[in-house]
């Protein structure tokens, strides 16, 4: 269970990006966080694993406080928080297997990491997960040889290798074509129930959020202004979240449309 | 979606060099080379053993550096700066056509070979060797220095710029060609914008480099601070020599700061 | 159609706004002034400039035909030159990598290390190989050791600076991803930084080896070993045909170096 209480993030003396956010996510539930660009979605996610330092507030994962952790304790906590990125954030020049095993970096010793001598059970788990998402035959391919959807699967497997207690996904489909992004959303949805993980997904595409998640949280200017099931997410909620903010129309329509090509250079 | 499950779930990182024979061969070759090279080089250990006390004497004589003859130092530096500025300007301008010629993705093969040949020849010789030859041909003085460093700049900037042109995003070239652009238009709209920041960075780097090189072409009489430094070394006037070295370092620091600032502004 | 053209013509489009144009003209003007000053003030006897092509071709005439009688001696000196360059490049890598690590803003442990690293790089780069050689010849006497040390001292700055820049220019996103897995700093470097800078590393070392071959050809001019010793001797005795042979030998060596460099670059990247 993930509990966020009164989370505030302010860069320098600017207007806070997050203004006292409260959110509780039960295990085994998929939550979509929607909002316009700059609403604070990405910042919120990064506050949870402390890639961004929260200004104040409390974030508790299964009862233990994350905001006060430092050094090795923080790294131990991060092991339990998997993250999937918009740009996949793979290490292009390493093989798929090395990228996947990188999810174990928080567990193995530096020597094991550098020499790639990972424990047998890690390798076993890596193969099992890669088979689950259909990329096992790419194990020794370089990560940059894969297509966008395959790369994001590597990203998902890497996060799952951490044996996470919560999975964060920051715009996981924004760099993918519509069909592939549907597949990735389906994958995240089914993994959440298989592994009974809470999954938080930042997403631009409201149609996908409604289709693949069971709860939608709407952010605007760092405040939560909607929290409910997809069925309740109507025109009024849409207007409240995106109204007056310039956003491409296609993001709001029913047919999902992401960026046409998922290939990153 | 899934392939046959491998029987053994082990995984090793694929080796950097796939062929084991080649892999170990390279390793053995490297060790053999090191043994051979160190063995065949003539080291005069007795003389080397005297090094430490000598180093003490040289550094002892060099500190504190003496700025007594600062007018000599100033004249030398002024000349070095002039040589570097003129040579950089001439060299950077001349390097552009040669770089375009020497870029394989843009130039046809004969032109490429010609451009490459010019760059290779001007890069093959260290500026000091070129300087000796120019001094022999046109006499002592900064003219030999300017000629030397111009050639040096063409070689260095031309080579790196050509490589940069070869690595440009080809899509932009295709876009301009698709719009009906000819060779010159393609160069100006699709190639130069992509390499311009790099070229400005290279020019600044080359100015640095020429300033430093102008300090050494003087050693063989091609003008600039190098002659002053060589004289100081020759007369065992280490105090003045170290003063010159300090000023050289200071000048390079300033010029590096300026070049870094310019590159940051452009990127 | 006509109407549309008018509408288009009425819209004025400029590549740069007023401020940008002012800056551009300012920079241009300043450059021009420096150049004019340099041309007017430099101590060049202009008639010599116009005479230079004659003089250069006359020197070329004296060199022709090359005299191959001392070829054996020249070849063994060339080999020594290659050894100096290669050994010095290898040894440099060991020193330059830690320096690059502390001199890159995103990996340096602290400000003091950053400035120490930058100081090493700047002092190494600011002093030319020949001047380093002068110093080491004075300390250790004439010979290859002075040459190797001189090449090393200059290469540390080159490799260290470019490696530092390569480290600073890496894609931050894999770093972020590795941090998110709970990896320690060293593991993040091993996984997210090292693979990204590997191509740059090989390219830089190969480039520097290439340069070092060239640099080591002149070490002999100040007594630090290699082909330069014979070259200096031949020039001093006006044995221009021998000088020509040496120059041809140097070009050949550099071409071979270039070929090896090209091959290695193709293999590695």
Short mmCIF file of C-alpha atoms in Angstrom, two decimals, chain C residues 15-178:
data_model
loop_
_atom_site.label_atom_id
_atom_site.label_comp_id
_atom_site.label_asym_id
_atom_site.label_seq_id
_atom_site.Cartn_x
_atom_site.Cartn_y
_atom_site.Cartn_z
CA UNK C 15 16.51 34.88 -39.71
CA UNK C 16 17.69 36.85 -36.67
CA UNK C 17 16.06 39.54 -34.56
CA UNK C 18 17.64 42.95 -34.04
CA UNK C 19 19.63 42.03 -30.91
CA UNK C 20 21.02 38.85 -32.46
CA UNK C 21 22.03 40.76 -35.58
CA UNK C 22 23.77 43.43 -33.50
CA UNK C 23 25.75 40.76 -31.67
CA UNK C 24 26.65 39.05 -34.92
CA UNK C 25 27.88 42.31 -36.47
CA UNK C 26 29.74 43.15 -33.28
CA UNK C 27 31.56 39.83 -33.26
CA UNK C 28 32.33 40.18 -36.95
CA UNK C 29 33.67 43.71 -36.46
CA UNK C 30 35.83 42.69 -33.50
CA UNK C 31 37.26 39.77 -35.45
CA UNK C 32 37.97 42.04 -38.39
CA UNK C 33 39.76 44.57 -36.19
CA UNK C 34 41.93 41.89 -34.61
CA UNK C 35 42.85 40.57 -38.05
CA UNK C 36 43.66 44.04 -39.40
CA UNK C 37 45.82 44.73 -36.35
CA UNK C 38 47.59 41.39 -36.75
CA UNK C 39 48.27 41.97 -40.46
CA UNK C 40 49.55 45.50 -39.96
CA UNK C 41 51.60 44.95 -36.85
CA UNK C 42 53.18 41.57 -37.53
CA UNK C 43 56.88 41.59 -38.26
CA UNK C 44 56.70 40.27 -41.80
CA UNK C 45 58.71 41.60 -44.70
CA UNK C 46 55.97 41.54 -47.34
CA UNK C 47 58.13 41.17 -50.47
CA UNK C 48 59.25 37.85 -48.97
CA UNK C 49 55.65 36.71 -48.89
CA UNK C 50 55.28 37.17 -52.64
CA UNK C 51 58.65 35.48 -53.11
CA UNK C 52 57.75 32.58 -50.82
CA UNK C 53 56.39 30.25 -53.53
CA UNK C 54 59.67 30.53 -55.45
CA UNK C 55 61.71 29.84 -52.34
CA UNK C 56 59.56 26.86 -51.39
CA UNK C 57 59.80 25.29 -54.83
CA UNK C 58 63.54 25.92 -54.88
CA UNK C 59 63.91 24.04 -51.60
CA UNK C 60 61.78 21.28 -53.07
CA UNK C 61 64.15 21.14 -56.03
CA UNK C 62 67.15 20.70 -53.77
CA UNK C 63 65.44 17.74 -52.08
CA UNK C 64 64.81 15.88 -55.31
CA UNK C 65 65.66 13.07 -55.84
CA UNK C 66 65.44 11.51 -52.34
CA UNK C 67 68.58 9.71 -51.20
CA UNK C 68 67.77 6.22 -49.85
CA UNK C 69 71.32 5.36 -48.72
CA UNK C 70 70.53 5.62 -44.99
CA UNK C 71 67.19 3.79 -45.24
CA UNK C 72 68.07 1.04 -42.73
CA UNK C 73 69.01 3.56 -40.06
CA UNK C 74 65.88 5.57 -40.81
CA UNK C 75 63.61 2.53 -40.53
CA UNK C 76 64.93 1.49 -37.13
CA UNK C 77 64.49 5.07 -35.93
CA UNK C 78 60.91 4.98 -37.21
CA UNK C 79 60.26 1.83 -35.20
CA UNK C 80 61.56 3.57 -32.11
CA UNK C 81 59.23 6.46 -32.88
CA UNK C 82 56.24 4.09 -33.05
CA UNK C 83 57.23 2.45 -29.76
CA UNK C 84 57.45 5.80 -28.03
CA UNK C 85 54.01 6.82 -29.28
CA UNK C 86 52.33 3.50 -28.50
CA UNK C 87 53.79 2.96 -25.05
CA UNK C 88 53.12 6.55 -24.08
CA UNK C 89 49.49 6.30 -25.24
CA UNK C 90 48.93 3.10 -23.26
CA UNK C 91 50.46 4.53 -20.12
CA UNK C 92 48.49 7.75 -20.55
CA UNK C 93 45.16 5.92 -20.46
CA UNK C 94 45.90 4.68 -16.95
CA UNK C 95 46.43 8.22 -15.71
CA UNK C 96 43.92 10.09 -17.87
CA UNK C 97 40.81 8.10 -16.95
CA UNK C 98 40.82 8.92 -13.22
CA UNK C 99 41.58 12.53 -14.08
CA UNK C 100 38.66 12.65 -16.53
CA UNK C 101 36.43 11.11 -13.89
CA UNK C 102 37.16 13.79 -11.34
CA UNK C 103 37.15 16.58 -13.95
CA UNK C 104 33.64 15.83 -15.25
CA UNK C 105 30.96 17.84 -13.53
CA UNK C 106 28.50 14.97 -13.23
CA UNK C 107 30.85 12.36 -11.76
CA UNK C 108 33.31 14.39 -9.70
CA UNK C 109 33.18 13.56 -5.97
CA UNK C 110 33.40 17.21 -4.90
CA UNK C 111 34.38 20.75 -5.95
CA UNK C 112 37.99 20.35 -4.79
CA UNK C 113 38.46 17.27 -6.99
CA UNK C 114 36.81 19.06 -9.90
CA UNK C 115 39.28 21.92 -9.74
CA UNK C 116 42.23 19.61 -9.13
CA UNK C 117 41.23 17.62 -12.23
CA UNK C 118 40.81 20.74 -14.30
CA UNK C 119 44.15 22.08 -13.11
CA UNK C 120 45.91 18.87 -14.19
CA UNK C 121 44.19 18.94 -17.57
CA UNK C 122 44.92 22.59 -18.22
CA UNK C 123 48.57 22.47 -17.22
CA UNK C 124 49.07 19.31 -19.28
CA UNK C 125 47.40 20.80 -22.33
CA UNK C 126 48.99 24.20 -22.05
CA UNK C 127 52.54 22.94 -22.35
CA UNK C 128 53.41 21.53 -25.74
CA UNK C 129 55.00 18.11 -26.15
CA UNK C 130 58.25 19.66 -27.34
CA UNK C 131 58.45 21.86 -24.28
CA UNK C 132 57.69 18.91 -22.02
CA UNK C 133 60.47 17.10 -23.89
CA UNK C 134 62.89 19.98 -23.33
CA UNK C 135 62.15 19.75 -19.62
CA UNK C 136 62.49 15.96 -19.41
CA UNK C 137 65.65 15.92 -21.50
CA UNK C 138 67.11 18.42 -19.07
CA UNK C 139 66.09 16.16 -16.18
CA UNK C 140 66.65 12.61 -17.45
CA UNK C 141 69.11 13.27 -20.24
CA UNK C 142 68.62 12.63 -23.96
CA UNK C 143 66.78 9.41 -24.80
CA UNK C 144 63.45 7.68 -25.21
CA UNK C 145 62.37 7.98 -21.57
CA UNK C 146 62.22 11.75 -21.91
CA UNK C 147 60.22 11.24 -25.09
CA UNK C 148 57.71 8.85 -23.52
CA UNK C 149 57.22 11.09 -20.50
CA UNK C 150 56.81 14.15 -22.70
CA UNK C 151 54.16 12.48 -24.87
CA UNK C 152 52.38 11.21 -21.77
CA UNK C 153 52.33 14.58 -20.08
CA UNK C 154 50.74 16.18 -23.10
CA UNK C 155 48.30 13.32 -23.84
CA UNK C 156 46.84 13.24 -20.32
CA UNK C 157 45.32 16.65 -20.95
CA UNK C 158 43.98 15.71 -24.35
CA UNK C 159 42.45 12.36 -23.44
CA UNK C 160 41.33 13.57 -20.03
CA UNK C 161 39.60 16.66 -21.38
CA UNK C 162 37.78 14.89 -24.20
CA UNK C 163 36.80 11.98 -21.93
CA UNK C 164 35.56 14.45 -19.34
CA UNK C 165 33.41 16.12 -21.99
CA UNK C 166 32.15 12.73 -23.17
CA UNK C 167 31.15 11.91 -19.59
CA UNK C 168 29.40 15.27 -19.25
CA UNK C 169 27.50 14.78 -22.51
CA UNK C 170 26.00 11.37 -21.76
CA UNK C 171 22.28 10.76 -21.92
CA UNK C 172 21.02 11.41 -18.39
CA UNK C 173 18.03 9.09 -18.69
CA UNK C 174 19.77 5.72 -18.23
CA UNK C 175 21.49 7.25 -15.21
CA UNK C 176 18.11 8.14 -13.81
CA UNK C 177 16.85 4.62 -14.50
CA UNK C 178 19.83 3.04 -12.74
#
